Amino acid sequence: MTTEFNYPSTSAASFWHMPVLYFVVCCIANYFTGALDYQLINDFRAQRDFNAALGMPLLTSFFWISLRIQQQQMAGAIMSYLLDKNALSLFAQHRARLAVKLRHHILTSATLAISMTAVYIMSEELVAFDMNMQVLVLDLIAVPFWFFFWLFLFQMIYSTHYMMKHFIHIHIATSSELKALKRVSLLSMENALFSITALIIIPVFWFKKDIPAIDLAIVTLFSSSLTVYLIMPAVKVYRLIGARKQKIMDQLTRGLTSIYCEDESDRINHERRNAIQQEIEEVENITATPVTFEQCKRMLSVVFLIPASWMTLIYIEHLVT
C-alpha cells in the first residue's frame, strides 16, 4: 500500500487507470449481486443498497485520483520553492518527511476505515450474518471507501499545514518568500477545490431516501475541516501578502534611491541597481489574490454544481416516482 503512495511524486505517468478500473470492477460486482439492478428495487433497503453500490465506488475513485493529483501539485510547489532558493538538493529530505507522515496517515486511515465500516453497517443494518452476497460485497467495498475518505481528509489538511510550517517565514523580505506565500495559497485553494467537488457526489447516497444522522455528521465534519484547515489558511496568506508586499516595495525603493545618490559609474553600484530593479519587478508581479483567474473559474463552476447536483437528484426522483 505504501508503494502506491510514494509521496510526493512528480511523475507524469498516468495515475487514473487503477481508480477507474476499481470503479468498473465494483459496479460489475454490484450489478451481478443485484445491488445495482434498479428493476429489483422494491423497498427502502434495496434503494439504500443501490445508492451505496454506486456512491461508494464513485467517491472512492474520486478520492484516489484527487490524492495522486494533489501529490504532484505538492511536489511541484516544493521544487519551485527550492529552485528559487537554489536548494533543490533538499527535496529528498522533504520527500522523506512527507513519506513518513503518509505511512502514519495510511495506518490511521485503515484503522478508522475498519472501525467506521463496522459502525456504519451496524447502524444501517447491513451486517451480512446471512452471508447474502449482495450485502457482503457492499460491506467489503465500504472498507476502501472509508479508507480513502480519511486519507483524503488527512492529506489535504496536512499538505497545507506542511507548506505553512516549512515555507513561510516570520520575516518576509524577498520576492522568493512572497512567491512561497503565493504557492501555499494556491495549493490550499486547490485542496479546497477537490473537497468541494466531493460534495457534489455525496447526494448520490441520498437518492429516494432520508438522510441518515451519521451521514449528516460526516458531511458536517468534512465541510468544517474544509473551511477551517483549507480555506482559512488561504485567507491568512492573502492578508499576509498584501501587508508584506508594500513594505518590501518601500524597502527596495529606498535602497534604489540610496544607490542613485552614489557614483553611478561604479560597476558594483550598477550591478546592485539592476538587481534591485529586477527584484522590484518580481515583487510587483506577485498578486495578493489567493486564487488565479483559472482557479476562480473552476471554483465558481464547482460551487454552482453543488446546488445543481441536488436539483438533479430531486428531478430524477420525480421522474422515477
PDB file of C-alpha atoms in Angstrom:
ATOM      1  CA  MET A   1       0.000   0.000   0.000  1.00  0.00           C
ATOM      2  CA  THR A   2       2.850   2.393   0.770  1.00  0.00           C
ATOM      3  CA  THR A   3       4.422   1.924  -2.641  1.00  0.00           C
ATOM      4  CA  GLU A   4       1.225   3.108  -4.268  1.00  0.00           C
ATOM      5  CA  PHE A   5       1.528   6.416  -2.398  1.00  0.00           C
ATOM      6  CA  ASN A   6       5.177   7.321  -2.946  1.00  0.00           C
ATOM      7  CA  TYR A   7       4.701  10.874  -1.771  1.00  0.00           C
ATOM      8  CA  PRO A   8       5.255  13.424  -3.109  1.00  0.00           C
ATOM      9  CA  SER A   9       5.775  12.368  -6.712  1.00  0.00           C
ATOM     10  CA  THR A  10       6.478  14.478  -9.780  1.00  0.00           C
ATOM     11  CA  SER A  11       5.932  11.558 -12.134  1.00  0.00           C
ATOM     12  CA  ALA A  12       3.936  12.459 -15.226  1.00  0.00           C
ATOM     13  CA  ALA A  13       2.797   8.853 -15.640  1.00  0.00           C
ATOM     14  CA  SER A  14      -0.931   8.251 -15.811  1.00  0.00           C
ATOM     15  CA  PHE A  15      -2.430   7.688 -12.376  1.00  0.00           C
ATOM     16  CA  TRP A  16      -6.139   7.247 -13.121  1.00  0.00           C
ATOM     17  CA  HIS A  17      -6.133   3.720 -14.571  1.00  0.00           C
ATOM     18  CA  MET A  18      -6.309   1.873 -11.236  1.00  0.00           C
ATOM     19  CA  PRO A  19      -9.062   4.084  -9.719  1.00  0.00           C
ATOM     20  CA  VAL A  20     -11.173   3.797 -12.871  1.00  0.00           C
ATOM     21  CA  LEU A  21     -10.592   0.040 -13.043  1.00  0.00           C
ATOM     22  CA  TYR A  22     -11.609  -0.220  -9.383  1.00  0.00           C
ATOM     23  CA  PHE A  23     -14.842   1.666 -10.096  1.00  0.00           C
ATOM     24  CA  VAL A  24     -15.696  -0.547 -13.067  1.00  0.00           C
ATOM     25  CA  VAL A  25     -14.972  -3.776 -11.158  1.00  0.00           C
ATOM     26  CA  CYS A  26     -17.103  -2.624  -8.209  1.00  0.00           C
ATOM     27  CA  CYS A  27     -20.004  -1.702 -10.486  1.00  0.00           C
ATOM     28  CA  ILE A  28     -19.842  -5.063 -12.262  1.00  0.00           C
ATOM     29  CA  ALA A  29     -19.710  -6.939  -8.945  1.00  0.00           C
ATOM     30  CA  ASN A  30     -22.617  -4.925  -7.539  1.00  0.00           C
ATOM     31  CA  TYR A  31     -24.690  -5.430 -10.669  1.00  0.00           C
ATOM     32  CA  PHE A  32     -24.303  -9.198 -10.703  1.00  0.00           C
ATOM     33  CA  THR A  33     -25.129  -9.418  -6.992  1.00  0.00           C
ATOM     34  CA  GLY A  34     -28.266  -7.349  -7.630  1.00  0.00           C
ATOM     35  CA  ALA A  35     -27.344  -4.159  -5.780  1.00  0.00           C
ATOM     36  CA  LEU A  36     -27.135  -2.103  -8.992  1.00  0.00           C
ATOM     37  CA  ASP A  37     -30.101  -3.689 -10.727  1.00  0.00           C
ATOM     38  CA  TYR A  38     -32.684  -0.885 -10.494  1.00  0.00           C
ATOM     39  CA  GLN A  39     -35.525  -3.212 -11.503  1.00  0.00           C
ATOM     40  CA  LEU A  40     -35.010  -5.179  -8.286  1.00  0.00           C
ATOM     41  CA  ILE A  41     -35.600  -2.162  -6.020  1.00  0.00           C
ATOM     42  CA  ASN A  42     -38.851  -2.767  -4.167  1.00  0.00           C
ATOM     43  CA  ASP A  43     -38.245  -1.392  -0.673  1.00  0.00           C
ATOM     44  CA  PHE A  44     -36.201   1.087   1.372  1.00  0.00           C
ATOM     45  CA  ARG A  45     -33.325  -1.324   1.987  1.00  0.00           C
ATOM     46  CA  ALA A  46     -32.915  -2.149  -1.711  1.00  0.00           C
ATOM     47  CA  GLN A  47     -32.832   1.585  -2.509  1.00  0.00           C
ATOM     48  CA  ARG A  48     -30.184   2.146   0.138  1.00  0.00           C
ATOM     49  CA  ASP A  49     -28.077  -0.687  -1.261  1.00  0.00           C
ATOM     50  CA  PHE A  50     -28.402   0.727  -4.782  1.00  0.00           C
ATOM     51  CA  ASN A  51     -27.221   4.163  -3.628  1.00  0.00           C
ATOM     52  CA  ALA A  52     -24.287   2.702  -1.695  1.00  0.00           C
ATOM     53  CA  ALA A  53     -23.321   0.410  -4.585  1.00  0.00           C
ATOM     54  CA  LEU A  54     -22.996   3.441  -6.856  1.00  0.00           C
ATOM     55  CA  GLY A  55     -21.846   6.123  -4.408  1.00  0.00           C
ATOM     56  CA  MET A  56     -19.061   4.297  -2.570  1.00  0.00           C
ATOM     57  CA  PRO A  57     -17.044   3.216  -5.649  1.00  0.00           C
ATOM     58  CA  LEU A  58     -17.594   6.628  -7.260  1.00  0.00           C
ATOM     59  CA  LEU A  59     -16.324   8.593  -4.262  1.00  0.00           C
ATOM     60  CA  THR A  60     -13.521   6.105  -3.591  1.00  0.00           C
ATOM     61  CA  SER A  61     -12.217   6.531  -7.150  1.00  0.00           C
ATOM     62  CA  PHE A  62     -12.553  10.309  -6.877  1.00  0.00           C
ATOM     63  CA  PHE A  63     -10.593  10.429  -3.600  1.00  0.00           C
ATOM     64  CA  TRP A  64      -7.952   8.119  -5.070  1.00  0.00           C
ATOM     65  CA  ILE A  65      -7.429  10.248  -8.203  1.00  0.00           C
ATOM     66  CA  SER A  66      -7.522  13.505  -6.203  1.00  0.00           C
ATOM     67  CA  LEU A  67      -4.802  12.245  -3.881  1.00  0.00           C
ATOM     68  CA  ARG A  68      -2.494  11.454  -6.776  1.00  0.00           C
ATOM     69  CA  ILE A  69      -3.063  14.856  -8.381  1.00  0.00           C
ATOM     70  CA  GLN A  70      -2.523  16.576  -5.049  1.00  0.00           C
ATOM     71  CA  GLN A  71       0.747  14.704  -4.550  1.00  0.00           C
ATOM     72  CA  GLN A  72       2.089  16.003  -7.840  1.00  0.00           C
ATOM     73  CA  GLN A  73       0.952  19.546  -7.061  1.00  0.00           C
ATOM     74  CA  MET A  74       2.630  19.357  -3.659  1.00  0.00           C
ATOM     75  CA  ALA A  75       5.870  18.114  -5.193  1.00  0.00           C
ATOM     76  CA  GLY A  76       5.785  20.880  -7.809  1.00  0.00           C
ATOM     77  CA  ALA A  77       5.247  23.579  -5.169  1.00  0.00           C
ATOM     78  CA  ILE A  78       8.164  22.283  -3.068  1.00  0.00           C
ATOM     79  CA  MET A  79      10.503  22.019  -6.050  1.00  0.00           C
ATOM     80  CA  SER A  80       9.628  25.537  -7.231  1.00  0.00           C
ATOM     81  CA  TYR A  81      10.408  26.908  -3.778  1.00  0.00           C
ATOM     82  CA  LEU A  82      13.705  25.042  -3.563  1.00  0.00           C
ATOM     83  CA  LEU A  83      14.702  26.193  -7.067  1.00  0.00           C
ATOM     84  CA  ASP A  84      14.126  29.805  -6.016  1.00  0.00           C
ATOM     85  CA  LYS A  85      16.402  29.173  -3.030  1.00  0.00           C
ATOM     86  CA  ASN A  86      18.931  27.210  -5.121  1.00  0.00           C
ATOM     87  CA  ALA A  87      18.476  24.325  -2.695  1.00  0.00           C
ATOM     88  CA  LEU A  88      16.987  21.556  -4.824  1.00  0.00           C
ATOM     89  CA  SER A  89      19.170  19.023  -3.009  1.00  0.00           C
ATOM     90  CA  LEU A  90      16.816  19.364  -0.012  1.00  0.00           C
ATOM     91  CA  PHE A  91      13.899  17.893  -1.956  1.00  0.00           C
ATOM     92  CA  ALA A  92      14.827  14.356  -0.871  1.00  0.00           C
ATOM     93  CA  GLN A  93      14.573  15.435   2.789  1.00  0.00           C
ATOM     94  CA  HIS A  94      11.122  16.895   2.320  1.00  0.00           C
ATOM     95  CA  ARG A  95      10.041  13.826   0.405  1.00  0.00           C
ATOM     96  CA  ALA A  96      11.261  11.553   3.203  1.00  0.00           C
ATOM     97  CA  ARG A  97       9.372  13.564   5.842  1.00  0.00           C
ATOM     98  CA  LEU A  98       6.167  13.507   3.821  1.00  0.00           C
ATOM     99  CA  ALA A  99       6.527   9.788   3.090  1.00  0.00           C
ATOM    100  CA  VAL A 100       6.813   9.006   6.821  1.00  0.00           C
ATOM    101  CA  LYS A 101       3.725  11.108   7.560  1.00  0.00           C
ATOM    102  CA  LEU A 102       1.870   9.416   4.722  1.00  0.00           C
ATOM    103  CA  ARG A 103       2.572   5.997   6.200  1.00  0.00           C
ATOM    104  CA  HIS A 104       1.153   7.204   9.525  1.00  0.00           C
ATOM    105  CA  HIS A 105      -1.926   8.519   7.738  1.00  0.00           C
ATOM    106  CA  ILE A 106      -2.351   5.216   5.914  1.00  0.00           C
ATOM    107  CA  LEU A 107      -2.250   3.231   9.161  1.00  0.00           C
ATOM    108  CA  THR A 108      -4.634   5.651  10.877  1.00  0.00           C
ATOM    109  CA  SER A 109      -6.989   5.669   7.896  1.00  0.00           C
ATOM    110  CA  ALA A 110      -7.000   1.871   7.726  1.00  0.00           C
ATOM    111  CA  THR A 111      -7.875   1.654  11.432  1.00  0.00           C
ATOM    112  CA  LEU A 112     -10.643   4.221  11.093  1.00  0.00           C
ATOM    113  CA  ALA A 113     -11.922   2.549   7.919  1.00  0.00           C
ATOM    114  CA  ILE A 114     -12.426  -0.779   9.656  1.00  0.00           C
ATOM    115  CA  SER A 115     -13.999   0.924  12.672  1.00  0.00           C
ATOM    116  CA  MET A 116     -16.282   3.183  10.613  1.00  0.00           C
ATOM    117  CA  THR A 117     -17.355   0.290   8.406  1.00  0.00           C
ATOM    118  CA  ALA A 118     -18.336  -1.728  11.458  1.00  0.00           C
ATOM    119  CA  VAL A 119     -20.277   1.173  12.982  1.00  0.00           C
ATOM    120  CA  TYR A 120     -21.965   2.105   9.699  1.00  0.00           C
ATOM    121  CA  ILE A 121     -23.089  -1.361   8.677  1.00  0.00           C
ATOM    122  CA  MET A 122     -24.474  -1.995  12.172  1.00  0.00           C
ATOM    123  CA  SER A 123     -26.300   1.347  12.333  1.00  0.00           C
ATOM    124  CA  GLU A 124     -27.734   0.807   8.842  1.00  0.00           C
ATOM    125  CA  GLU A 125     -28.450  -2.901   9.460  1.00  0.00           C
ATOM    126  CA  LEU A 126     -26.069  -4.058   6.740  1.00  0.00           C
ATOM    127  CA  VAL A 127     -24.438  -6.872   8.731  1.00  0.00           C
ATOM    128  CA  ALA A 128     -24.147  -9.897   6.466  1.00  0.00           C
ATOM    129  CA  PHE A 129     -24.782 -12.626   9.021  1.00  0.00           C
ATOM    130  CA  ASP A 130     -26.865 -14.459   6.478  1.00  0.00           C
ATOM    131  CA  MET A 131     -23.936 -14.333   4.012  1.00  0.00           C
ATOM    132  CA  ASN A 132     -26.099 -12.598   1.417  1.00  0.00           C
ATOM    133  CA  MET A 133     -23.641 -11.947  -1.416  1.00  0.00           C
ATOM    134  CA  GLN A 134     -25.078  -8.521  -2.228  1.00  0.00           C
ATOM    135  CA  VAL A 135     -24.671  -7.248   1.325  1.00  0.00           C
ATOM    136  CA  LEU A 136     -21.296  -8.926   1.731  1.00  0.00           C
ATOM    137  CA  VAL A 137     -19.891  -7.166  -1.353  1.00  0.00           C
ATOM    138  CA  LEU A 138     -21.214  -3.814  -0.089  1.00  0.00           C
ATOM    139  CA  ASP A 139     -19.575  -4.442   3.284  1.00  0.00           C
ATOM    140  CA  LEU A 140     -16.254  -5.162   1.578  1.00  0.00           C
ATOM    141  CA  ILE A 141     -16.482  -2.064  -0.656  1.00  0.00           C
ATOM    142  CA  ALA A 142     -17.159   0.083   2.404  1.00  0.00           C
ATOM    143  CA  VAL A 143     -13.633  -0.531   3.771  1.00  0.00           C
ATOM    144  CA  PRO A 144     -11.689   1.134   0.899  1.00  0.00           C
ATOM    145  CA  PHE A 145     -14.357   3.847   0.796  1.00  0.00           C
ATOM    146  CA  TRP A 146     -13.738   4.892   4.396  1.00  0.00           C
ATOM    147  CA  PHE A 147     -10.007   4.358   3.992  1.00  0.00           C
ATOM    148  CA  PHE A 148      -9.750   6.810   1.115  1.00  0.00           C
ATOM    149  CA  PHE A 149     -12.180   9.203   2.781  1.00  0.00           C
ATOM    150  CA  TRP A 150      -9.951   9.581   5.839  1.00  0.00           C
ATOM    151  CA  LEU A 151      -6.701   9.512   3.868  1.00  0.00           C
ATOM    152  CA  PHE A 152      -8.041  12.229   1.570  1.00  0.00           C
ATOM    153  CA  LEU A 153      -9.040  14.391   4.542  1.00  0.00           C
ATOM    154  CA  PHE A 154      -5.745  13.894   6.401  1.00  0.00           C
ATOM    155  CA  GLN A 155      -3.552  14.510   3.360  1.00  0.00           C
ATOM    156  CA  MET A 156      -5.391  17.612   2.161  1.00  0.00           C
ATOM    157  CA  ILE A 157      -5.153  19.208   5.588  1.00  0.00           C
ATOM    158  CA  TYR A 158      -1.568  18.131   6.276  1.00  0.00           C
ATOM    159  CA  SER A 159      -0.174  19.297   2.925  1.00  0.00           C
ATOM    160  CA  THR A 160      -1.344  22.859   3.604  1.00  0.00           C
ATOM    161  CA  HIS A 161      -0.021  22.687   7.170  1.00  0.00           C
ATOM    162  CA  TYR A 162       3.358  21.398   5.923  1.00  0.00           C
ATOM    163  CA  MET A 163       3.739  24.244   3.441  1.00  0.00           C
ATOM    164  CA  MET A 164       2.760  26.789   6.090  1.00  0.00           C
ATOM    165  CA  LYS A 165       5.257  25.340   8.568  1.00  0.00           C
ATOM    166  CA  HIS A 166       8.308  24.888   6.326  1.00  0.00           C
ATOM    167  CA  PHE A 167       7.993  27.513   3.600  1.00  0.00           C
ATOM    168  CA  ILE A 168       6.511  30.550   5.321  1.00  0.00           C
ATOM    169  CA  HIS A 169       8.869  32.589   7.468  1.00  0.00           C
ATOM    170  CA  ILE A 170       8.116  35.237  10.065  1.00  0.00           C
ATOM    171  CA  HIS A 171      10.316  37.817   8.357  1.00  0.00           C
ATOM    172  CA  ILE A 172       9.341  38.112   4.704  1.00  0.00           C
ATOM    173  CA  ALA A 173      11.701  40.406   2.816  1.00  0.00           C
ATOM    174  CA  THR A 174      12.243  38.996  -0.689  1.00  0.00           C
ATOM    175  CA  SER A 175      10.220  38.135  -3.778  1.00  0.00           C
ATOM    176  CA  SER A 176      11.052  34.425  -3.382  1.00  0.00           C
ATOM    177  CA  GLU A 177       9.474  34.453   0.082  1.00  0.00           C
ATOM    178  CA  LEU A 178       6.397  36.189  -1.309  1.00  0.00           C
ATOM    179  CA  LYS A 179       6.228  33.526  -4.031  1.00  0.00           C
ATOM    180  CA  ALA A 180       6.333  30.853  -1.316  1.00  0.00           C
ATOM    181  CA  LEU A 181       3.325  32.514   0.305  1.00  0.00           C
ATOM    182  CA  LYS A 182       1.522  32.541  -3.018  1.00  0.00           C
ATOM    183  CA  ARG A 183       2.225  28.850  -3.591  1.00  0.00           C
ATOM    184  CA  VAL A 184       0.777  27.973  -0.178  1.00  0.00           C
ATOM    185  CA  SER A 185      -2.350  29.949  -1.012  1.00  0.00           C
ATOM    186  CA  LEU A 186      -2.745  28.293  -4.416  1.00  0.00           C
ATOM    187  CA  LEU A 187      -2.162  24.802  -3.006  1.00  0.00           C
ATOM    188  CA  SER A 188      -4.677  25.434  -0.231  1.00  0.00           C
ATOM    189  CA  MET A 189      -7.321  26.526  -2.733  1.00  0.00           C
ATOM    190  CA  GLU A 190      -6.594  23.524  -4.972  1.00  0.00           C
ATOM    191  CA  ASN A 191      -7.154  21.236  -1.975  1.00  0.00           C
ATOM    192  CA  ALA A 192     -10.374  23.090  -1.191  1.00  0.00           C
ATOM    193  CA  LEU A 193     -11.464  22.641  -4.803  1.00  0.00           C
ATOM    194  CA  PHE A 194     -11.025  18.869  -4.571  1.00  0.00           C
ATOM    195  CA  SER A 195     -13.012  18.804  -1.333  1.00  0.00           C
ATOM    196  CA  ILE A 196     -15.872  20.887  -2.709  1.00  0.00           C
ATOM    197  CA  THR A 197     -16.064  18.602  -5.730  1.00  0.00           C
ATOM    198  CA  ALA A 198     -16.606  15.668  -3.376  1.00  0.00           C
ATOM    199  CA  LEU A 199     -19.691  17.441  -2.010  1.00  0.00           C
ATOM    200  CA  ILE A 200     -21.213  17.250  -5.497  1.00  0.00           C
ATOM    201  CA  ILE A 201     -21.032  13.436  -5.474  1.00  0.00           C
ATOM    202  CA  ILE A 202     -22.287  12.850  -1.910  1.00  0.00           C
ATOM    203  CA  PRO A 203     -26.040  13.316  -2.713  1.00  0.00           C
ATOM    204  CA  VAL A 204     -25.879  10.041  -4.669  1.00  0.00           C
ATOM    205  CA  PHE A 205     -26.169   8.297  -1.293  1.00  0.00           C
ATOM    206  CA  TRP A 206     -29.491  10.008  -0.556  1.00  0.00           C
ATOM    207  CA  PHE A 207     -31.379   9.210  -3.737  1.00  0.00           C
ATOM    208  CA  LYS A 208     -35.038   8.496  -2.823  1.00  0.00           C
ATOM    209  CA  LYS A 209     -34.252   8.109   0.886  1.00  0.00           C
ATOM    210  CA  ASP A 210     -33.951  10.178   4.034  1.00  0.00           C
ATOM    211  CA  ILE A 211     -30.521  11.427   5.074  1.00  0.00           C
ATOM    212  CA  PRO A 212     -29.155   9.297   7.963  1.00  0.00           C
ATOM    213  CA  ALA A 213     -27.845  11.111  11.049  1.00  0.00           C
ATOM    214  CA  ILE A 214     -24.375   9.591  10.599  1.00  0.00           C
ATOM    215  CA  ASP A 215     -24.220  10.973   7.041  1.00  0.00           C
ATOM    216  CA  LEU A 216     -25.098  14.443   8.304  1.00  0.00           C
ATOM    217  CA  ALA A 217     -22.373  14.180  10.959  1.00  0.00           C
ATOM    218  CA  ILE A 218     -19.767  13.123   8.395  1.00  0.00           C
ATOM    219  CA  VAL A 219     -20.697  15.856   5.910  1.00  0.00           C
ATOM    220  CA  THR A 220     -20.601  18.436   8.727  1.00  0.00           C
ATOM    221  CA  LEU A 221     -17.149  17.226   9.778  1.00  0.00           C
ATOM    222  CA  PHE A 222     -15.959  17.266   6.187  1.00  0.00           C
ATOM    223  CA  SER A 223     -17.281  20.785   5.500  1.00  0.00           C
ATOM    224  CA  SER A 224     -15.938  22.190   8.782  1.00  0.00           C
ATOM    225  CA  SER A 225     -12.486  20.751   8.136  1.00  0.00           C
ATOM    226  CA  LEU A 226     -12.613  22.181   4.617  1.00  0.00           C
ATOM    227  CA  THR A 227     -13.377  25.681   5.917  1.00  0.00           C
ATOM    228  CA  VAL A 228     -11.015  25.756   8.890  1.00  0.00           C
ATOM    229  CA  TYR A 229      -7.987  23.913   7.528  1.00  0.00           C
ATOM    230  CA  LEU A 230      -8.066  24.672   3.798  1.00  0.00           C
ATOM    231  CA  ILE A 231      -9.838  27.944   3.059  1.00  0.00           C
ATOM    232  CA  MET A 232      -8.767  29.885   6.179  1.00  0.00           C
ATOM    233  CA  PRO A 233      -5.013  29.411   5.506  1.00  0.00           C
ATOM    234  CA  ALA A 234      -5.529  30.839   2.008  1.00  0.00           C
ATOM    235  CA  VAL A 235      -7.280  33.878   3.502  1.00  0.00           C
ATOM    236  CA  LYS A 236      -4.463  34.282   6.046  1.00  0.00           C
ATOM    237  CA  VAL A 237      -1.831  34.135   3.313  1.00  0.00           C
ATOM    238  CA  TYR A 238      -3.823  36.607   1.196  1.00  0.00           C
ATOM    239  CA  ARG A 239      -3.721  39.159   4.008  1.00  0.00           C
ATOM    240  CA  LEU A 240      -0.049  38.480   4.701  1.00  0.00           C
ATOM    241  CA  ILE A 241       0.956  39.010   1.064  1.00  0.00           C
ATOM    242  CA  GLY A 242      -0.938  42.294   0.936  1.00  0.00           C
ATOM    243  CA  ALA A 243       0.682  43.507   4.162  1.00  0.00           C
ATOM    244  CA  ARG A 244       4.250  42.491   3.344  1.00  0.00           C
ATOM    245  CA  LYS A 245       4.312  43.350  -0.361  1.00  0.00           C
ATOM    246  CA  GLN A 246       4.079  47.110   0.192  1.00  0.00           C
ATOM    247  CA  LYS A 247       6.727  47.042   2.946  1.00  0.00           C
ATOM    248  CA  ILE A 248       9.131  45.138   0.696  1.00  0.00           C
ATOM    249  CA  MET A 249       8.493  47.607  -2.121  1.00  0.00           C
ATOM    250  CA  ASP A 250       9.213  50.517   0.218  1.00  0.00           C
ATOM    251  CA  GLN A 251      12.483  48.928   1.362  1.00  0.00           C
ATOM    252  CA  LEU A 252      13.599  48.222  -2.207  1.00  0.00           C
ATOM    253  CA  THR A 253      12.710  51.750  -3.333  1.00  0.00           C
ATOM    254  CA  ARG A 254      14.726  53.284  -0.501  1.00  0.00           C
ATOM    255  CA  GLY A 255      17.672  51.059  -1.391  1.00  0.00           C
ATOM    256  CA  LEU A 256      17.431  52.050  -5.033  1.00  0.00           C
ATOM    257  CA  THR A 257      17.281  55.746  -4.118  1.00  0.00           C
ATOM    258  CA  SER A 258      20.391  55.492  -1.969  1.00  0.00           C
ATOM    259  CA  ILE A 259      22.323  53.871  -4.838  1.00  0.00           C
ATOM    260  CA  TYR A 260      21.331  56.650  -7.234  1.00  0.00           C
ATOM    261  CA  CYS A 261      22.832  59.108  -4.768  1.00  0.00           C
ATOM    262  CA  GLU A 262      26.181  57.342  -5.084  1.00  0.00           C
ATOM    263  CA  ASP A 263      28.576  57.129  -8.015  1.00  0.00           C
ATOM    264  CA  GLU A 264      26.500  55.709 -10.893  1.00  0.00           C
ATOM    265  CA  SER A 265      29.617  54.913 -12.928  1.00  0.00           C
ATOM    266  CA  ASP A 266      30.800  52.438 -10.304  1.00  0.00           C
ATOM    267  CA  ARG A 267      30.357  48.890 -11.624  1.00  0.00           C
ATOM    268  CA  ILE A 268      29.250  47.456  -8.269  1.00  0.00           C
ATOM    269  CA  ASN A 269      26.623  50.160  -7.837  1.00  0.00           C
ATOM    270  CA  HIS A 270      25.384  49.469 -11.361  1.00  0.00           C
ATOM    271  CA  GLU A 271      25.010  45.751 -10.641  1.00  0.00           C
ATOM    272  CA  ARG A 272      23.270  46.461  -7.341  1.00  0.00           C
ATOM    273  CA  ARG A 273      20.867  48.840  -9.043  1.00  0.00           C
ATOM    274  CA  ASN A 274      19.999  46.294 -11.719  1.00  0.00           C
ATOM    275  CA  ALA A 275      19.464  43.604  -9.085  1.00  0.00           C
ATOM    276  CA  ILE A 276      17.128  45.825  -7.060  1.00  0.00           C
ATOM    277  CA  GLN A 277      15.180  46.857 -10.132  1.00  0.00           C
ATOM    278  CA  GLN A 278      14.747  43.211 -11.100  1.00  0.00           C
ATOM    279  CA  GLU A 279      13.602  42.416  -7.550  1.00  0.00           C
ATOM    280  CA  ILE A 280      11.074  45.271  -7.694  1.00  0.00           C
ATOM    281  CA  GLU A 281       9.644  43.847 -10.925  1.00  0.00           C
ATOM    282  CA  GLU A 282       9.407  40.395  -9.349  1.00  0.00           C
ATOM    283  CA  VAL A 283       7.534  41.764  -6.314  1.00  0.00           C
ATOM    284  CA  GLU A 284       5.175  43.834  -8.467  1.00  0.00           C
ATOM    285  CA  ASN A 285       4.229  40.737 -10.480  1.00  0.00           C
ATOM    286  CA  ILE A 286       3.123  38.866  -7.359  1.00  0.00           C
ATOM    287  CA  THR A 287      -0.593  39.464  -6.813  1.00  0.00           C
ATOM    288  CA  ALA A 288      -2.171  39.261  -3.376  1.00  0.00           C
ATOM    289  CA  THR A 289      -5.270  37.457  -4.610  1.00  0.00           C
ATOM    290  CA  PRO A 290      -5.470  33.940  -3.111  1.00  0.00           C
ATOM    291  CA  VAL A 291      -6.574  32.365  -6.418  1.00  0.00           C
ATOM    292  CA  THR A 292      -5.632  32.629 -10.063  1.00  0.00           C
ATOM    293  CA  PHE A 293      -8.228  33.536 -12.673  1.00  0.00           C
ATOM    294  CA  GLU A 294      -8.319  29.916 -13.839  1.00  0.00           C
ATOM    295  CA  GLN A 295      -8.804  28.704 -10.253  1.00  0.00           C
ATOM    296  CA  CYS A 296     -11.572  31.251  -9.754  1.00  0.00           C
ATOM    297  CA  LYS A 297     -13.459  29.968 -12.801  1.00  0.00           C
ATOM    298  CA  ARG A 298     -13.103  26.370 -11.657  1.00  0.00           C
ATOM    299  CA  MET A 299     -14.153  27.257  -8.107  1.00  0.00           C
ATOM    300  CA  LEU A 300     -17.279  29.086  -9.284  1.00  0.00           C
ATOM    301  CA  SER A 301     -18.154  26.191 -11.582  1.00  0.00           C
ATOM    302  CA  VAL A 302     -17.789  23.636  -8.796  1.00  0.00           C
ATOM    303  CA  VAL A 303     -19.717  25.745  -6.266  1.00  0.00           C
ATOM    304  CA  PHE A 304     -22.526  26.144  -8.795  1.00  0.00           C
ATOM    305  CA  LEU A 305     -22.597  22.384  -9.349  1.00  0.00           C
ATOM    306  CA  ILE A 306     -23.334  21.677  -5.655  1.00  0.00           C
ATOM    307  CA  PRO A 307     -26.943  23.012  -5.727  1.00  0.00           C
ATOM    308  CA  ALA A 308     -27.202  21.756  -9.309  1.00  0.00           C
ATOM    309  CA  SER A 309     -26.448  18.208  -8.121  1.00  0.00           C
ATOM    310  CA  TRP A 310     -29.206  18.470  -5.506  1.00  0.00           C
ATOM    311  CA  MET A 311     -31.681  19.795  -8.067  1.00  0.00           C
ATOM    312  CA  THR A 312     -30.748  16.994 -10.456  1.00  0.00           C
ATOM    313  CA  LEU A 313     -31.277  14.446  -7.696  1.00  0.00           C
ATOM    314  CA  ILE A 314     -34.732  15.855  -6.919  1.00  0.00           C
ATOM    315  CA  TYR A 315     -35.645  15.933 -10.612  1.00  0.00           C
ATOM    316  CA  ILE A 316     -34.596  12.315 -11.185  1.00  0.00           C
ATOM    317  CA  GLU A 317     -36.519  11.252  -8.079  1.00  0.00           C
ATOM    318  CA  HIS A 318     -39.607  12.943  -9.530  1.00  0.00           C
ATOM    319  CA  LEU A 319     -39.137  11.176 -12.874  1.00  0.00           C
ATOM    320  CA  VAL A 320     -38.785   7.685 -11.431  1.00  0.00           C
ATOM    321  CA  THR A 321     -41.551   8.068  -8.839  1.00  0.00           C
TER     322      THR A 321
END
